[in-house]
Amino acid sequence: MKALAERYASALVDIALENNQADQVKQELEAFASMVRESAELHSLLANPSIARAVKHAVIEQLVTQMGASLTLRNYLFVIVDHRRAGMLIEIQQAFSAILDARKGIMQATVTSAAELTPVERAELDAALEKLTGRKIEAQFTTDSSLIGGAVVRIGSTIYDGSVRAQLERLRVRMISE
């Protein structure tokens, strides 16, 4: 299923990049996928093979119009409905984001800090991560007071733990082993 979702996502990435609409289509697809995620009724309607394509097209047309989304997204959604892949929309959207980011040289990072970071601190951390990875970083920031201080950064499968909690744990282990 993942390979199939990636194939459909890759086709949309190609079209979006070719039409210089990559960021726009990414936002629109995320918004549409969010609607599907939040509405079991919409998900069922799109994924149900017994519901006529025309009905699905009409629903998509109405939603895309309400969103003010592009014809690129509308036409793409029609294609995945016509190929009976609408049930995979969430997986396709996730694959689209990952493939687009990879083609643009962007890495996603999750930064969890003990306290809310200021815009200056966020910018400095982004710059440090970009220098570390050699790629552009798009970070999502969250807080977790149990870290006591510092931050934990996840980039792909790599975790950089600079939290006070982790430093105290390393110190505790060292003291026990001595």
Coordinates of C-alpha atoms in Angstrom, one line a residue:
M1 CA 0.0 0.0 0.0
K2 CA 2.8 2.4 0.9
A3 CA 4.5 1.9 -2.5
L4 CA 1.2 2.6 -4.3
A5 CA 0.5 5.7 -2.2
E6 CA 4.1 6.9 -3.1
R7 CA 3.5 6.3 -6.8
Y8 CA 0.3 8.4 -6.8
A9 CA 1.9 11.1 -4.6
S10 CA 5.0 11.2 -6.9
A11 CA 2.7 11.9 -9.9
L12 CA 1.1 14.8 -8.1
V13 CA 4.5 16.2 -7.0
D14 CA 5.7 16.1 -10.6
I15 CA 2.6 18.0 -11.7
A16 CA 2.8 20.5 -8.9
L17 CA 6.5 21.3 -9.5
E18 CA 6.0 21.5 -13.2
N19 CA 3.2 24.1 -12.7
N20 CA 5.1 26.0 -10.0
Q21 CA 2.3 25.2 -7.5
A22 CA 4.1 22.9 -5.1
D23 CA 3.6 24.8 -1.9
Q24 CA 0.0 25.7 -2.8
V25 CA -0.9 22.1 -3.7
K26 CA 0.8 20.8 -0.5
Q27 CA -1.4 23.2 1.6
E28 CA -4.5 22.3 -0.3
L29 CA -3.9 18.6 -0.1
E30 CA -3.2 18.8 3.6
A31 CA -6.4 20.7 4.1
F32 CA -8.5 18.3 2.1
A33 CA -6.9 15.3 3.8
S34 CA -7.6 16.9 7.2
M35 CA -11.3 17.1 6.3
V36 CA -11.3 13.5 5.3
R37 CA -9.5 12.6 8.6
E38 CA -12.0 14.5 10.7
S39 CA -15.1 13.3 8.9
A40 CA -15.7 9.5 9.0
E41 CA -18.7 10.2 6.8
L42 CA -16.6 11.9 4.1
H43 CA -14.0 9.2 4.3
S44 CA -16.6 6.5 3.9
L45 CA -18.2 8.2 1.0
L46 CA -15.0 8.6 -0.9
A47 CA -13.7 5.1 -0.1
N48 CA -16.9 3.2 -0.7
P49 CA -16.8 1.5 -4.2
S50 CA -20.6 1.2 -4.3
I51 CA -21.1 5.0 -4.4
A52 CA -21.1 6.3 -8.0
R53 CA -18.1 8.3 -9.2
A54 CA -20.4 11.2 -10.2
V55 CA -21.6 11.5 -6.6
K56 CA -18.0 11.5 -5.4
H57 CA -17.0 14.1 -8.1
A58 CA -19.9 16.3 -7.0
V59 CA -18.8 16.2 -3.4
I60 CA -15.2 16.9 -4.3
E61 CA -16.2 19.7 -6.6
Q62 CA -18.3 21.3 -3.8
L63 CA -15.5 21.0 -1.2
V64 CA -12.7 22.2 -3.4
T65 CA -14.8 25.2 -4.4
Q66 CA -15.5 26.0 -0.7
M67 CA -11.8 25.7 0.0
G68 CA -10.9 27.9 -2.9
A69 CA -8.5 25.2 -4.0
S70 CA -6.8 24.8 -7.4
L71 CA -8.0 22.9 -10.4
T72 CA -4.8 20.9 -10.0
L73 CA -6.1 19.5 -6.7
R74 CA -9.6 19.0 -8.0
N75 CA -8.5 17.1 -11.1
Y76 CA -6.1 15.0 -9.0
L77 CA -8.8 14.0 -6.6
F78 CA -11.0 13.1 -9.5
V79 CA -8.2 10.8 -10.8
I80 CA -7.7 9.0 -7.5
V81 CA -11.5 8.5 -7.2
D82 CA -11.7 7.2 -10.7
H83 CA -8.9 4.7 -9.9
R84 CA -10.5 3.7 -6.7
R85 CA -7.7 5.0 -4.5
A86 CA -9.7 7.6 -2.5
G87 CA -9.4 5.4 0.6
M88 CA -5.7 6.0 0.5
L89 CA -5.9 9.8 0.5
I90 CA -4.3 10.2 3.9
E91 CA -1.4 7.9 2.9
I92 CA -1.0 9.7 -0.4
Q93 CA -1.0 13.1 1.4
Q94 CA 1.8 12.0 3.8
A95 CA 3.8 10.5 0.9
F96 CA 3.3 13.7 -1.1
S97 CA 4.7 15.9 1.7
A98 CA 7.7 13.5 2.2
I99 CA 8.5 13.3 -1.5
L100 CA 8.1 17.1 -2.1
D101 CA 10.3 17.8 0.9
A102 CA 13.0 15.4 -0.4
R103 CA 12.9 16.9 -3.9
K104 CA 13.2 20.4 -2.4
G105 CA 16.1 19.4 -0.1
I106 CA 14.0 20.0 3.1
M107 CA 14.1 17.8 6.2
Q108 CA 11.4 17.9 8.8
A109 CA 12.4 18.2 12.5
T110 CA 10.4 18.0 15.7
V111 CA 11.8 20.1 18.5
T112 CA 10.5 19.6 22.0
S113 CA 11.7 22.1 24.6
A114 CA 11.1 22.5 28.3
A115 CA 9.8 26.0 27.7
E116 CA 8.3 27.9 24.8
L117 CA 11.1 29.2 22.5
T118 CA 11.2 32.8 21.3
P119 CA 11.2 33.5 17.6
V120 CA 15.0 34.4 17.9
E121 CA 15.7 31.1 19.6
R122 CA 13.7 29.2 17.0
A123 CA 15.6 30.9 14.2
E124 CA 19.0 30.2 15.8
L125 CA 18.1 26.5 16.4
D126 CA 16.9 26.2 12.7
A127 CA 20.2 27.7 11.6
A128 CA 22.2 25.3 13.8
L129 CA 20.2 22.3 12.5
E130 CA 20.6 23.4 8.9
K131 CA 24.4 23.7 9.5
L132 CA 24.4 20.2 11.1
T133 CA 22.5 18.5 8.4
G134 CA 23.5 20.5 5.4
R135 CA 19.8 20.8 4.4
K136 CA 17.0 23.2 4.9
I137 CA 15.0 22.4 8.1
E138 CA 11.3 22.8 8.7
A139 CA 10.8 22.4 12.4
Q140 CA 7.6 21.8 14.4
F141 CA 8.0 23.1 18.0
T142 CA 6.3 21.7 21.1
T143 CA 6.9 22.0 24.8
D144 CA 7.3 19.4 27.6
S145 CA 8.0 20.7 31.1
S146 CA 9.3 17.2 32.2
L147 CA 12.5 17.9 30.2
I148 CA 13.4 20.4 33.0
G149 CA 15.5 22.4 30.6
G150 CA 17.1 22.1 27.1
A151 CA 15.5 20.4 24.1
V152 CA 15.1 17.2 22.2
V153 CA 15.3 17.3 18.4
R154 CA 14.2 14.5 16.1
I155 CA 15.2 14.7 12.5
G156 CA 14.1 11.5 10.7
S157 CA 15.2 8.6 12.8
T158 CA 18.0 10.6 14.6
I159 CA 17.4 12.1 18.0
Y160 CA 19.5 14.8 19.6
D161 CA 18.8 14.9 23.3
G162 CA 20.1 18.0 25.0
S163 CA 17.6 18.0 27.8
V164 CA 18.5 18.5 31.4
R165 CA 16.5 15.3 32.2
A166 CA 18.7 13.3 29.8
Q167 CA 21.9 14.8 31.2
L168 CA 20.8 14.0 34.8
E169 CA 20.1 10.4 33.7
R170 CA 23.5 10.1 32.1
L171 CA 25.1 11.5 35.3
R172 CA 23.1 9.0 37.4
V173 CA 24.2 6.0 35.3
R174 CA 27.8 7.2 35.6
M175 CA 27.6 7.5 39.3
I176 CA 26.1 4.1 39.7
S177 CA 28.7 2.4 37.5
E178 CA 31.7 4.0 39.4

